[in-house]
PDB file of N, CA and C in Angstrom:
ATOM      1  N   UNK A   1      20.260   8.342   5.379  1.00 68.00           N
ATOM      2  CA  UNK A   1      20.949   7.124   5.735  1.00 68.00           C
ATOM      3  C   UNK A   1      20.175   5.931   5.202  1.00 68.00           C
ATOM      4  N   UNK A   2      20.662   5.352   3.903  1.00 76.00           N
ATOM      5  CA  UNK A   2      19.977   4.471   3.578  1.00 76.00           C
ATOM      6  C   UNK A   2      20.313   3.103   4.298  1.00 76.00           C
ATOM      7  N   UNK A   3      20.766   2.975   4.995  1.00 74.00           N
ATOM      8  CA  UNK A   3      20.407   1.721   6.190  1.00 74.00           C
ATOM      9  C   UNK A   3      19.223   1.603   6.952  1.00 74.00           C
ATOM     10  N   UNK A   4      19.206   3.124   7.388  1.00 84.00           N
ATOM     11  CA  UNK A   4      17.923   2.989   8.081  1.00 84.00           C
ATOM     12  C   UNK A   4      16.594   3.304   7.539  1.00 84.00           C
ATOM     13  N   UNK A   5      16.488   3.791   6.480  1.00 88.00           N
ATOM     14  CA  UNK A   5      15.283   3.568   5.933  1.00 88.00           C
ATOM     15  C   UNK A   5      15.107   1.811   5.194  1.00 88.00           C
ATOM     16  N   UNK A   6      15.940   1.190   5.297  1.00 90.00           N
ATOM     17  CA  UNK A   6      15.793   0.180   4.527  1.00 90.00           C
ATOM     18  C   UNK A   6      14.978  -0.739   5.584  1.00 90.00           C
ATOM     19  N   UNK A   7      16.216  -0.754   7.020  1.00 91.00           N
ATOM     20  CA  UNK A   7      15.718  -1.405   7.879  1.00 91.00           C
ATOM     21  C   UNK A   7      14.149  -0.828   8.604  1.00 91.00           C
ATOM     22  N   UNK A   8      13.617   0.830   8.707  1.00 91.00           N
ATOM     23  CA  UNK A   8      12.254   0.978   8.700  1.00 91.00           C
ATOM     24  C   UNK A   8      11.011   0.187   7.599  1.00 91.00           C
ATOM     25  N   UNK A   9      12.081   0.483   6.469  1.00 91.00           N
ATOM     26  CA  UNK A   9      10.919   0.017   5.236  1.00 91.00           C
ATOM     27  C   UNK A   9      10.570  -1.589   5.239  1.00 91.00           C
ATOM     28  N   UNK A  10      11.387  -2.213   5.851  1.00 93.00           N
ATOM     29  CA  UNK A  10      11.203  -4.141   6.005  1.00 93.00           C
ATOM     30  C   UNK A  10      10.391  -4.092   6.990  1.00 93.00           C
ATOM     31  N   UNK A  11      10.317  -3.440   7.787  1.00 93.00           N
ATOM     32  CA  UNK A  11       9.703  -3.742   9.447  1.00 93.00           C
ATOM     33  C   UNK A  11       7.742  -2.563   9.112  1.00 93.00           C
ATOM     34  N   UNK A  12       8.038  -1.278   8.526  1.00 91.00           N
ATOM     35  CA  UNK A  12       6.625  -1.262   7.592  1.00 91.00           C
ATOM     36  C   UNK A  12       5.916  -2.168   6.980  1.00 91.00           C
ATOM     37  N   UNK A  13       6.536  -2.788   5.840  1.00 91.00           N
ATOM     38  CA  UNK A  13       6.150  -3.666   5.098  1.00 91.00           C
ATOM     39  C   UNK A  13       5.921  -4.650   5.765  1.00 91.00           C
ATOM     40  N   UNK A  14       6.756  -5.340   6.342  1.00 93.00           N
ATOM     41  CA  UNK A  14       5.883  -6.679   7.652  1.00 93.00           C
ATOM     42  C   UNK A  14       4.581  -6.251   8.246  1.00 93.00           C
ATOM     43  N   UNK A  15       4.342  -4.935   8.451  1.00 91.00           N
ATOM     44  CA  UNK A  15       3.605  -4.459   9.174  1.00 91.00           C
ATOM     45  C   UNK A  15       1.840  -4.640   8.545  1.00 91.00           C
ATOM     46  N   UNK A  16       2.263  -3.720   7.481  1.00 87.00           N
ATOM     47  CA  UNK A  16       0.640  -4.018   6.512  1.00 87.00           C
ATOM     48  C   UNK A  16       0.663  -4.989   6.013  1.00 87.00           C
ATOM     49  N   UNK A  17       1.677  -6.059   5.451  1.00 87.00           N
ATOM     50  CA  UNK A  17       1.212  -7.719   4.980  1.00 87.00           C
ATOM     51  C   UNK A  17       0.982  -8.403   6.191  1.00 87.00           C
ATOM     52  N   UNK A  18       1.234  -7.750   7.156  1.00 91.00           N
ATOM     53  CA  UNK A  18       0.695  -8.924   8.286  1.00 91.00           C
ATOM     54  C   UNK A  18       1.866 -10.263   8.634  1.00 91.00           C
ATOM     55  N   UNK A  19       2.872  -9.740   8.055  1.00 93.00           N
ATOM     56  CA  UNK A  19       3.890 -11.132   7.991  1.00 93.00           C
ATOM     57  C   UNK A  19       5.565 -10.731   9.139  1.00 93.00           C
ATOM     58  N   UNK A  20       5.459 -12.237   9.823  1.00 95.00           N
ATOM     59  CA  UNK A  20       6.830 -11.677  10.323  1.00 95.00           C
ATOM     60  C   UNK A  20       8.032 -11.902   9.946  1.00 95.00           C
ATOM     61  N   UNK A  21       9.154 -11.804  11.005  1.00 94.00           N
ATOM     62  CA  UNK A  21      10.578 -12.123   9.690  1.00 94.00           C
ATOM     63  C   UNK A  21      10.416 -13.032   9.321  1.00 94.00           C
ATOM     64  N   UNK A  22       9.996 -14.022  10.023  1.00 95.00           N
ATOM     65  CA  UNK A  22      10.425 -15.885   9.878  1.00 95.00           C
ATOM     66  C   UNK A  22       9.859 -15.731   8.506  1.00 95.00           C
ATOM     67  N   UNK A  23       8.183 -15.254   8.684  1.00 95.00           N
ATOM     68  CA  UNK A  23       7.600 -15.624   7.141  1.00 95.00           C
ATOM     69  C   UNK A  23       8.399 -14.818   5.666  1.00 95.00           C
ATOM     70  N   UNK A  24       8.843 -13.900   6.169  1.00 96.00           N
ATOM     71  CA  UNK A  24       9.675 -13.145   5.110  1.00 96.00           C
ATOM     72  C   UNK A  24      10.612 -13.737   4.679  1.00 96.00           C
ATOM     73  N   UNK A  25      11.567 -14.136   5.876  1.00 96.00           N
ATOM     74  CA  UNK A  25      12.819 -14.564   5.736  1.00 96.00           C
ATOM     75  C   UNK A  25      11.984 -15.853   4.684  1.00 96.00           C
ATOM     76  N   UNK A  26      11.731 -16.676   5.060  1.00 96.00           N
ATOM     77  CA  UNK A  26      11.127 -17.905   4.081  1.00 96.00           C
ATOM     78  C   UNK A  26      10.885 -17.318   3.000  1.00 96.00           C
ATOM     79  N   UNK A  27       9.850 -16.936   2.836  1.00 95.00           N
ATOM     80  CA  UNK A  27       9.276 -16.384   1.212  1.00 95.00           C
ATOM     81  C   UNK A  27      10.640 -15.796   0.459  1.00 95.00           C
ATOM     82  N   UNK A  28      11.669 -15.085   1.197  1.00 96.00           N
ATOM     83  CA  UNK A  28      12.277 -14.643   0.597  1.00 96.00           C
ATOM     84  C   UNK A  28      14.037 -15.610   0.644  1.00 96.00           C
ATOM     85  N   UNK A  29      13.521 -17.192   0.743  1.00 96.00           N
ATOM     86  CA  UNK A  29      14.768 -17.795   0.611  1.00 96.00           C
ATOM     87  C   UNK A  29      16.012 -17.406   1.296  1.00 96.00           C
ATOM     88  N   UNK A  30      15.828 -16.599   2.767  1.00 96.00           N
ATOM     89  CA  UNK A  30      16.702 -16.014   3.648  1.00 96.00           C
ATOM     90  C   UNK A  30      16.552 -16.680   4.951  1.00 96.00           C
ATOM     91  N   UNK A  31      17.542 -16.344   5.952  1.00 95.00           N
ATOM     92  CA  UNK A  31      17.192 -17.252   6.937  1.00 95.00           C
ATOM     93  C   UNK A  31      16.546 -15.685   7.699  1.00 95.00           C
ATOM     94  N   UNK A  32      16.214 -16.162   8.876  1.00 94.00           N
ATOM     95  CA  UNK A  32      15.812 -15.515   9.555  1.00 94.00           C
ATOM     96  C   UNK A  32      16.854 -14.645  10.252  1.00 94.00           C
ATOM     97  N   UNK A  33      17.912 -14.778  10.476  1.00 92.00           N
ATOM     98  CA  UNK A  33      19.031 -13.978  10.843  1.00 92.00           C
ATOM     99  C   UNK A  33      19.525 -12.951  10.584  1.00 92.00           C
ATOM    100  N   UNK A  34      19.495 -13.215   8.448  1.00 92.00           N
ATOM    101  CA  UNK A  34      19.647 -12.144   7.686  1.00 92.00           C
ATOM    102  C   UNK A  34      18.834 -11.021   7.589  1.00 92.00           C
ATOM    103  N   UNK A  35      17.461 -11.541   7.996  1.00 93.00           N
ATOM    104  CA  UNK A  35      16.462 -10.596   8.154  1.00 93.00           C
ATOM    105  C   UNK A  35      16.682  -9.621   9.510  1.00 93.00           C
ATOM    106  N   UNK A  36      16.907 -10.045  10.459  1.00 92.00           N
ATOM    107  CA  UNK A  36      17.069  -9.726  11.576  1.00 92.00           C
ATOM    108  C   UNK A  36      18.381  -8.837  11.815  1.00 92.00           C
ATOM    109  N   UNK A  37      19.536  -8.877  11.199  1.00 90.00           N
ATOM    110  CA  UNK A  37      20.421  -8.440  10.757  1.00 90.00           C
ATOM    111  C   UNK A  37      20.630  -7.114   9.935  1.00 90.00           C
ATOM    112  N   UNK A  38      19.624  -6.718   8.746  1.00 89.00           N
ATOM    113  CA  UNK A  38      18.883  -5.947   8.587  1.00 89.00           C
ATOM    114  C   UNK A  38      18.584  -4.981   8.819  1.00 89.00           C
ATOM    115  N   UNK A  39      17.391  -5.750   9.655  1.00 90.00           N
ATOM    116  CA  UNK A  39      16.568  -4.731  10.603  1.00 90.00           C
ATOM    117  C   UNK A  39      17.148  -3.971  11.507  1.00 90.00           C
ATOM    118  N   UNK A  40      17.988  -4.958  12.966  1.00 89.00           N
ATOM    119  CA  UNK A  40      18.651  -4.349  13.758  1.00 89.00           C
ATOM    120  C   UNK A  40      20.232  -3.980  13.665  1.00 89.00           C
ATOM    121  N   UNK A  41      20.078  -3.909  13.032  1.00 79.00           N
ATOM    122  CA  UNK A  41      22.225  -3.780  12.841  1.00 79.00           C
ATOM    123  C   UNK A  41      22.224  -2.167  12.003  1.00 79.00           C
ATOM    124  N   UNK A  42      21.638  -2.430  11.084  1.00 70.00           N
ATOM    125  CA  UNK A  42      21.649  -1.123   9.971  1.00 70.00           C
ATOM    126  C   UNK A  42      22.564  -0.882   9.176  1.00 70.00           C
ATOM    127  N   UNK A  43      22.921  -2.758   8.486  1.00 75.00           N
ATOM    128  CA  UNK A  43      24.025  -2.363   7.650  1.00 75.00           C
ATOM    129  C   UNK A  43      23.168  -2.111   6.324  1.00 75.00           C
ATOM    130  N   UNK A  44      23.680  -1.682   5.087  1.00 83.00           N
ATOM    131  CA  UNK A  44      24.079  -1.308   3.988  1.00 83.00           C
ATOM    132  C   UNK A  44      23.327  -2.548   3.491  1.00 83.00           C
ATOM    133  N   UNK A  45      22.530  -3.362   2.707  1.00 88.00           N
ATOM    134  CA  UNK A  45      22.527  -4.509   2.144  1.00 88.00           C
ATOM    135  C   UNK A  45      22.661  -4.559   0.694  1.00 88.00           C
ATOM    136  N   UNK A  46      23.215  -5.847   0.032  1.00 91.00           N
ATOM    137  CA  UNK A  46      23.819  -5.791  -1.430  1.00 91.00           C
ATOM    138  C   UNK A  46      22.287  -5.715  -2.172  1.00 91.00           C
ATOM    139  N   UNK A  47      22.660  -4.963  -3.363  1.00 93.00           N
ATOM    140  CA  UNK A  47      21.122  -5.103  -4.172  1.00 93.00           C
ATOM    141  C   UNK A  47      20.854  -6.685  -4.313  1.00 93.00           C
ATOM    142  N   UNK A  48      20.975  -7.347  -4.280  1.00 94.00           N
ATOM    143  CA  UNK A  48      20.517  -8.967  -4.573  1.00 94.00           C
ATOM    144  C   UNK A  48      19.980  -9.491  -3.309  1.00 94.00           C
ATOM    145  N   UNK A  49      20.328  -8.782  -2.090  1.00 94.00           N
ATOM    146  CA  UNK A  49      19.834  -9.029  -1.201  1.00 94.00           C
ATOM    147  C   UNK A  49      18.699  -8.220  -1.134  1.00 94.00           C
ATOM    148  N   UNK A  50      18.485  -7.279  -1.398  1.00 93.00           N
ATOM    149  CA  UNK A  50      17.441  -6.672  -1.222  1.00 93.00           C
ATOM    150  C   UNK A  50      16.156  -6.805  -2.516  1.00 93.00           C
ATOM    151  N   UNK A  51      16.843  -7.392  -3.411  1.00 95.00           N
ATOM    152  CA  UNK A  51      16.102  -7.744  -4.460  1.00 95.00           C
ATOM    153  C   UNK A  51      14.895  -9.366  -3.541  1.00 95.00           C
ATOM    154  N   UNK A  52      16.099 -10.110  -2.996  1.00 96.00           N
ATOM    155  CA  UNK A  52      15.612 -11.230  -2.478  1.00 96.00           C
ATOM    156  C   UNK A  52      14.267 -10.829  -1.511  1.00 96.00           C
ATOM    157  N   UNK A  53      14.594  -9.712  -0.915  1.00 95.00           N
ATOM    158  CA  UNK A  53      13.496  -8.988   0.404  1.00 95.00           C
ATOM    159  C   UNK A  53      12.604  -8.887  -0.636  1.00 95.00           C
ATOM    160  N   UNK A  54      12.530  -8.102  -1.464  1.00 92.00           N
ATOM    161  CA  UNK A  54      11.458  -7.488  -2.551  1.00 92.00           C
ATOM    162  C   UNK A  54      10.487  -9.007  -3.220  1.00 92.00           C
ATOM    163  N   UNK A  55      10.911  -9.768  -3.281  1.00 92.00           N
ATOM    164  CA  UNK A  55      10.829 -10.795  -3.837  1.00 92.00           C
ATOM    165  C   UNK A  55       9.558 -12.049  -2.563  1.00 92.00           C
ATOM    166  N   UNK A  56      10.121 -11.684  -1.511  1.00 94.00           N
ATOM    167  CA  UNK A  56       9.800 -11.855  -0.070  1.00 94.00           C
ATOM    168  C   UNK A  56       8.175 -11.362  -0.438  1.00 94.00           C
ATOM    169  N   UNK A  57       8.482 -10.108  -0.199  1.00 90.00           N
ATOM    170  CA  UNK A  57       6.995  -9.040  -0.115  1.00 90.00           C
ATOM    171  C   UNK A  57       6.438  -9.432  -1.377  1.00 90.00           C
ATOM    172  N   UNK A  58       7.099  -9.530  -2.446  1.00 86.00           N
ATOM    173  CA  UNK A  58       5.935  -9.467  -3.458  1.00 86.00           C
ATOM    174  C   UNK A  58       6.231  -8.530  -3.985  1.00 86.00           C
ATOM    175  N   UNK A  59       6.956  -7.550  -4.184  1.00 84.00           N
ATOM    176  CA  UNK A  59       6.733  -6.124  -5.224  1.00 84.00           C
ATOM    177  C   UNK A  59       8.343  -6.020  -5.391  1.00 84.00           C
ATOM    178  N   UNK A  60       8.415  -5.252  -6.161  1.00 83.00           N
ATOM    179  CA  UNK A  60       9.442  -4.574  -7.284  1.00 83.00           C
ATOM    180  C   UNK A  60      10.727  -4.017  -6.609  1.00 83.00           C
ATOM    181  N   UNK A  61      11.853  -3.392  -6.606  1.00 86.00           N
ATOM    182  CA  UNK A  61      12.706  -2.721  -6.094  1.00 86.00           C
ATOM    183  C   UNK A  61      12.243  -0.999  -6.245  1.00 86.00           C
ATOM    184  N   UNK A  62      11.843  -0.654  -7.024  1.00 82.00           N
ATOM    185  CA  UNK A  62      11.085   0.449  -7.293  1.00 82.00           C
ATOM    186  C   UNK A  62       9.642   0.693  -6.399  1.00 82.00           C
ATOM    187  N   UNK A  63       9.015  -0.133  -5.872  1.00 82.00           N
ATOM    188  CA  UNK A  63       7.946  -0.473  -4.646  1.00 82.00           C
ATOM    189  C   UNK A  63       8.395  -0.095  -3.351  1.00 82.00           C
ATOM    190  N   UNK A  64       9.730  -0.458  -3.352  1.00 87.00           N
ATOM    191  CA  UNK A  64      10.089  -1.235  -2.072  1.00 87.00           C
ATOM    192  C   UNK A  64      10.705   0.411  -1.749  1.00 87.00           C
ATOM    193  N   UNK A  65      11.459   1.403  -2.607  1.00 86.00           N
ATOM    194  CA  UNK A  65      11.985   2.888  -2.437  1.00 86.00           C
ATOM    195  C   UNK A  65      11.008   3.873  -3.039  1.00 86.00           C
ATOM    196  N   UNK A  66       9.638   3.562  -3.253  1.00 80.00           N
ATOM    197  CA  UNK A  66       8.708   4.700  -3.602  1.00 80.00           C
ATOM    198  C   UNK A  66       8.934   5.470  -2.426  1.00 80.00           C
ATOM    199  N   UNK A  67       8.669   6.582  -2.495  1.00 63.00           N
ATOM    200  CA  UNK A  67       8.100   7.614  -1.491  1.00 63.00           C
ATOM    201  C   UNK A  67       6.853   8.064  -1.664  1.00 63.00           C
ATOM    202  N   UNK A  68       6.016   7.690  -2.589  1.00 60.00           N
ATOM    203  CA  UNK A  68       4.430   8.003  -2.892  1.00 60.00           C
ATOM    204  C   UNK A  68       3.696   6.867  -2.784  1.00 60.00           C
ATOM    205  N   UNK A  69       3.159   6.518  -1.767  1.00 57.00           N
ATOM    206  CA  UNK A  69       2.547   5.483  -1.254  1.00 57.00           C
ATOM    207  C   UNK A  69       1.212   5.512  -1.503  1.00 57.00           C
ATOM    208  N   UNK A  70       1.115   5.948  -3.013  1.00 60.00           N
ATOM    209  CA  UNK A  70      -0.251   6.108  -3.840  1.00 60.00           C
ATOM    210  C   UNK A  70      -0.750   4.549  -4.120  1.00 60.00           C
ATOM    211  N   UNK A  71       0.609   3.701  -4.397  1.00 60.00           N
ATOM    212  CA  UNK A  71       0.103   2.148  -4.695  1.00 60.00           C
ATOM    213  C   UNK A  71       0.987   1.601  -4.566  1.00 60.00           C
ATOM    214  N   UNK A  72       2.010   1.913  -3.497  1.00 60.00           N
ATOM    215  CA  UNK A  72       3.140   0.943  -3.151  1.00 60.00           C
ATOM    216  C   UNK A  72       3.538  -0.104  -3.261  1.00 60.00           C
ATOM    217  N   UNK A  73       2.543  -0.980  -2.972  1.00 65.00           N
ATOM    218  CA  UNK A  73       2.533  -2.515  -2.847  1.00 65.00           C
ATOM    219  C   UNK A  73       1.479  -3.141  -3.906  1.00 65.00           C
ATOM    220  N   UNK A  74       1.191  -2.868  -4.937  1.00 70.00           N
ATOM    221  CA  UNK A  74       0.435  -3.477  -6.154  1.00 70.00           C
ATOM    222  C   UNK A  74       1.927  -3.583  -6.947  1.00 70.00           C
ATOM    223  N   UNK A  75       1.192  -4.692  -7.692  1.00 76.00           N
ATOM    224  CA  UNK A  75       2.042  -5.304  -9.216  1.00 76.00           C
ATOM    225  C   UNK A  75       2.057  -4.131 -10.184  1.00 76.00           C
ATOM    226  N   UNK A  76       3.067  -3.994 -10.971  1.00 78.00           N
ATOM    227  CA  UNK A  76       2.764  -2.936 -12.871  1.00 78.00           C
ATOM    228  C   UNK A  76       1.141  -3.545 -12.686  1.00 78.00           C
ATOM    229  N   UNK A  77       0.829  -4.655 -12.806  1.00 86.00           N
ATOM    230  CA  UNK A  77      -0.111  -4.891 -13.346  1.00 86.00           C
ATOM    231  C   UNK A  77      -1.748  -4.034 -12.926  1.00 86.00           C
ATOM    232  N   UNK A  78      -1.464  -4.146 -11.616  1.00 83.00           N
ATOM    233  CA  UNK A  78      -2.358  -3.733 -10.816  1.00 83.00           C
ATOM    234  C   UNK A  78      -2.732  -2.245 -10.777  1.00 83.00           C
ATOM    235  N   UNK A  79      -1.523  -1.584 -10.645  1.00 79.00           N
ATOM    236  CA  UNK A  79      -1.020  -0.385 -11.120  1.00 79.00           C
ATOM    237  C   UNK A  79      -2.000   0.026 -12.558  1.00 79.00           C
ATOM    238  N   UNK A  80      -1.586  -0.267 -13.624  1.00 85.00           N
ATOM    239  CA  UNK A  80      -1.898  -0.094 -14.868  1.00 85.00           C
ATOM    240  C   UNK A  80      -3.873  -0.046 -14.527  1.00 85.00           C
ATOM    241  N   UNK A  81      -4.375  -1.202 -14.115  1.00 87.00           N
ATOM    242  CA  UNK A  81      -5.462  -1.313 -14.092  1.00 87.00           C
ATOM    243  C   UNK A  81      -6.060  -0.045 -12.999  1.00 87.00           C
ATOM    244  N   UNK A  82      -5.888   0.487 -11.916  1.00 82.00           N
ATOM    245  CA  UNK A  82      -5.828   1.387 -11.092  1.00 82.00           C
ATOM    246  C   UNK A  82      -5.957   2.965 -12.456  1.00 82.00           C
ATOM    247  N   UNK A  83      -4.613   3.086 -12.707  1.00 82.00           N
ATOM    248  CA  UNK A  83      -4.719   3.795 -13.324  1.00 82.00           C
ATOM    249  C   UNK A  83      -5.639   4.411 -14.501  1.00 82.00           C
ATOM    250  N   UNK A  84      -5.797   3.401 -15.020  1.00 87.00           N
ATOM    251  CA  UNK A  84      -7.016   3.415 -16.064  1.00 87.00           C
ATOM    252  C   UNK A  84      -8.494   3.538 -15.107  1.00 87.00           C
ATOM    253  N   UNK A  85      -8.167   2.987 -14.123  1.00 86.00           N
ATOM    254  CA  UNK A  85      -9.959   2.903 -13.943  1.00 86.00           C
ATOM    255  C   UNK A  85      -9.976   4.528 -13.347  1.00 86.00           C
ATOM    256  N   UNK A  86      -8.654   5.136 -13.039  1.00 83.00           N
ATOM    257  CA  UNK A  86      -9.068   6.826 -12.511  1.00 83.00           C
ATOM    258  C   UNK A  86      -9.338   7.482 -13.692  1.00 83.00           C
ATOM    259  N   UNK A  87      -9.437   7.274 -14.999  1.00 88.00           N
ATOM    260  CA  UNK A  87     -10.154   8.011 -15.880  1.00 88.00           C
ATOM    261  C   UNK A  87     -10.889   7.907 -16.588  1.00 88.00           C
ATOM    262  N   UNK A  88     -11.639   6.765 -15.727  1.00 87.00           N
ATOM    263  CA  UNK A  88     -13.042   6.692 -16.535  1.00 87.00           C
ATOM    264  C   UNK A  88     -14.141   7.674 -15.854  1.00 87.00           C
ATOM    265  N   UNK A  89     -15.465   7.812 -16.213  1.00 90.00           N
ATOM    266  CA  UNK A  89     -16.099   8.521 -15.198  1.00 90.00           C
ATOM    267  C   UNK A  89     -16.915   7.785 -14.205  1.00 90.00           C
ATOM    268  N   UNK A  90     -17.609   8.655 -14.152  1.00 90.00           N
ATOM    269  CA  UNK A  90     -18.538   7.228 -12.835  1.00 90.00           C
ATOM    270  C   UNK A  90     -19.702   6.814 -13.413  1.00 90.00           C
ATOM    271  N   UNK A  91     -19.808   7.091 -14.876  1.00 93.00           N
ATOM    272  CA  UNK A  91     -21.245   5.891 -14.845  1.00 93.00           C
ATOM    273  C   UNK A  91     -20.306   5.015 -15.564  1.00 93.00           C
ATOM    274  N   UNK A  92     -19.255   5.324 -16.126  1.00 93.00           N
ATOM    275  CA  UNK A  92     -18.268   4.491 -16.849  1.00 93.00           C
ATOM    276  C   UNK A  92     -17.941   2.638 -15.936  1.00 93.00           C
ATOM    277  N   UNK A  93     -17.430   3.440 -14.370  1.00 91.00           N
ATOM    278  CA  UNK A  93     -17.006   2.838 -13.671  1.00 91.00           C
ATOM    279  C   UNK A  93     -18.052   1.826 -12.767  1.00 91.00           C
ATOM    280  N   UNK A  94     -19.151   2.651 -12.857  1.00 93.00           N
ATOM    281  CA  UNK A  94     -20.850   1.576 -12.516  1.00 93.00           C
ATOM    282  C   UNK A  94     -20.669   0.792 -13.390  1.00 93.00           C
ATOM    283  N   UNK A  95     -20.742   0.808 -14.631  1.00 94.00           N
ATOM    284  CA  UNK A  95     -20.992  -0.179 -15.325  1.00 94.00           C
ATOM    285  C   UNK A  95     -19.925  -1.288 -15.727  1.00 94.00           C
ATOM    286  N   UNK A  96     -18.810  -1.095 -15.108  1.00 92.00           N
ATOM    287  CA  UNK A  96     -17.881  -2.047 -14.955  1.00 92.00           C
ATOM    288  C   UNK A  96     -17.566  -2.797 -13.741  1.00 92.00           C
ATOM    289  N   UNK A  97     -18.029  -1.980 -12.806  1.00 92.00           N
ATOM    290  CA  UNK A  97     -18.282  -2.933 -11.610  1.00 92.00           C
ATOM    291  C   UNK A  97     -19.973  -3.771 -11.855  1.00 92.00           C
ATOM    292  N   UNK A  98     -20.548  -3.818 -12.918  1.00 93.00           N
ATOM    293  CA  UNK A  98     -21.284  -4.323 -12.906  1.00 93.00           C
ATOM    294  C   UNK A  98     -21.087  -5.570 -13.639  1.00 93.00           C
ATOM    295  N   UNK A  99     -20.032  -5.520 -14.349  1.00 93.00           N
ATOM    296  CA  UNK A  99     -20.015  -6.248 -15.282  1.00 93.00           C
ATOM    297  C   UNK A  99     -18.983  -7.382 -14.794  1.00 93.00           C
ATOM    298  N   UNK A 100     -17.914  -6.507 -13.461  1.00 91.00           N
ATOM    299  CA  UNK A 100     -17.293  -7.235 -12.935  1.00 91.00           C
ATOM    300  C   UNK A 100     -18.048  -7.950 -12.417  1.00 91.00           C
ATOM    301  N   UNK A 101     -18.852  -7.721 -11.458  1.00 92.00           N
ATOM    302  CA  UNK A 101     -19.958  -8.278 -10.266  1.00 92.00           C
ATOM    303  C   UNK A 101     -20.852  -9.562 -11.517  1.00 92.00           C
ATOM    304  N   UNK A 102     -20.902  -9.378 -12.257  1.00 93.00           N
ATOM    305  CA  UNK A 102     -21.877 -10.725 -12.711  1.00 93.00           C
ATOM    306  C   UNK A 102     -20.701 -11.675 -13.479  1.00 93.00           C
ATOM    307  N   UNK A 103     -19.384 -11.216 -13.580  1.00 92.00           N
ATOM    308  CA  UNK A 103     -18.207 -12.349 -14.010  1.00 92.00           C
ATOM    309  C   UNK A 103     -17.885 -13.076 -12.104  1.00 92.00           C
ATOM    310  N   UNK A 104     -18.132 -12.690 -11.723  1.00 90.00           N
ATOM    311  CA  UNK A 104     -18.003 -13.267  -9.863  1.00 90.00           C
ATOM    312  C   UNK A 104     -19.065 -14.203  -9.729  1.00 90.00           C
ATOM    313  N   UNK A 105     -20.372 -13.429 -10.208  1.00 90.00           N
ATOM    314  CA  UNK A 105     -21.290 -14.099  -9.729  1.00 90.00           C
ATOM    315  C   UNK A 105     -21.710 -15.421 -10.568  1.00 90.00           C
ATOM    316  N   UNK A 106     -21.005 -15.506 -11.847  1.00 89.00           N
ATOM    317  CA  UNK A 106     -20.979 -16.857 -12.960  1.00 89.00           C
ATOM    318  C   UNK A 106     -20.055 -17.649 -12.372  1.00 89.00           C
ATOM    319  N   UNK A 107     -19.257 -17.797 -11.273  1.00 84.00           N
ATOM    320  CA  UNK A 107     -18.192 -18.852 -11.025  1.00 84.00           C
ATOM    321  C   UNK A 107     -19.124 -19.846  -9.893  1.00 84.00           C
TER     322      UNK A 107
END
């Protein structure tokens, strides 16, 4: 029943960003009603609406229906970088957190 995973997956996602509807509904140019509506009703919502939710959170439509919550909520971007850093090895990865750590420590 994709109503109700939609309306679980908004009320998750509030959950680990730490954000409630109001702030969603805002970020995501919705009122708070629609959000609420959503959640408790369990209708069906149009992809543009749910694009708008996605948009809310921060991540993708493809984020928002993963079922592998390997990196759910990162950007492609973030993603990509993740990915790469799992195949480096570990003195590979020392020495890039080292290199990260002294671009931090120059600001």
């Amino acid at each position: 029943m994709i109503e109700y995973f939609v309306a679980e997956r908004i009320k998750e996602l509030c959950l680990k960003k730490n954000m409630s509807q109001y702030e969603l509904a805002k970020r995501a140019g919705m009122t708070q009603s629609s959000i609420s509506t959503l959640i408790n009703e369990g209708n069906v919502p149009r992809i543009t609406t749910l694009e708008k939710v996605c948009e809310g959170f921060g991540i993708t439509l493809a984020q928002f229906f993963t079922m592998d919550d390997k990196y759910p909520d990162l950007s492609e971007e973030q993603i990509k970088v993740l990915n790469t850093w799992e195949k480096l090895s570990v003195k590979e990865k020392a020495a890039i957190e080292k290199i990260v750590s002294s671009i931090i420590d120059m600001r």
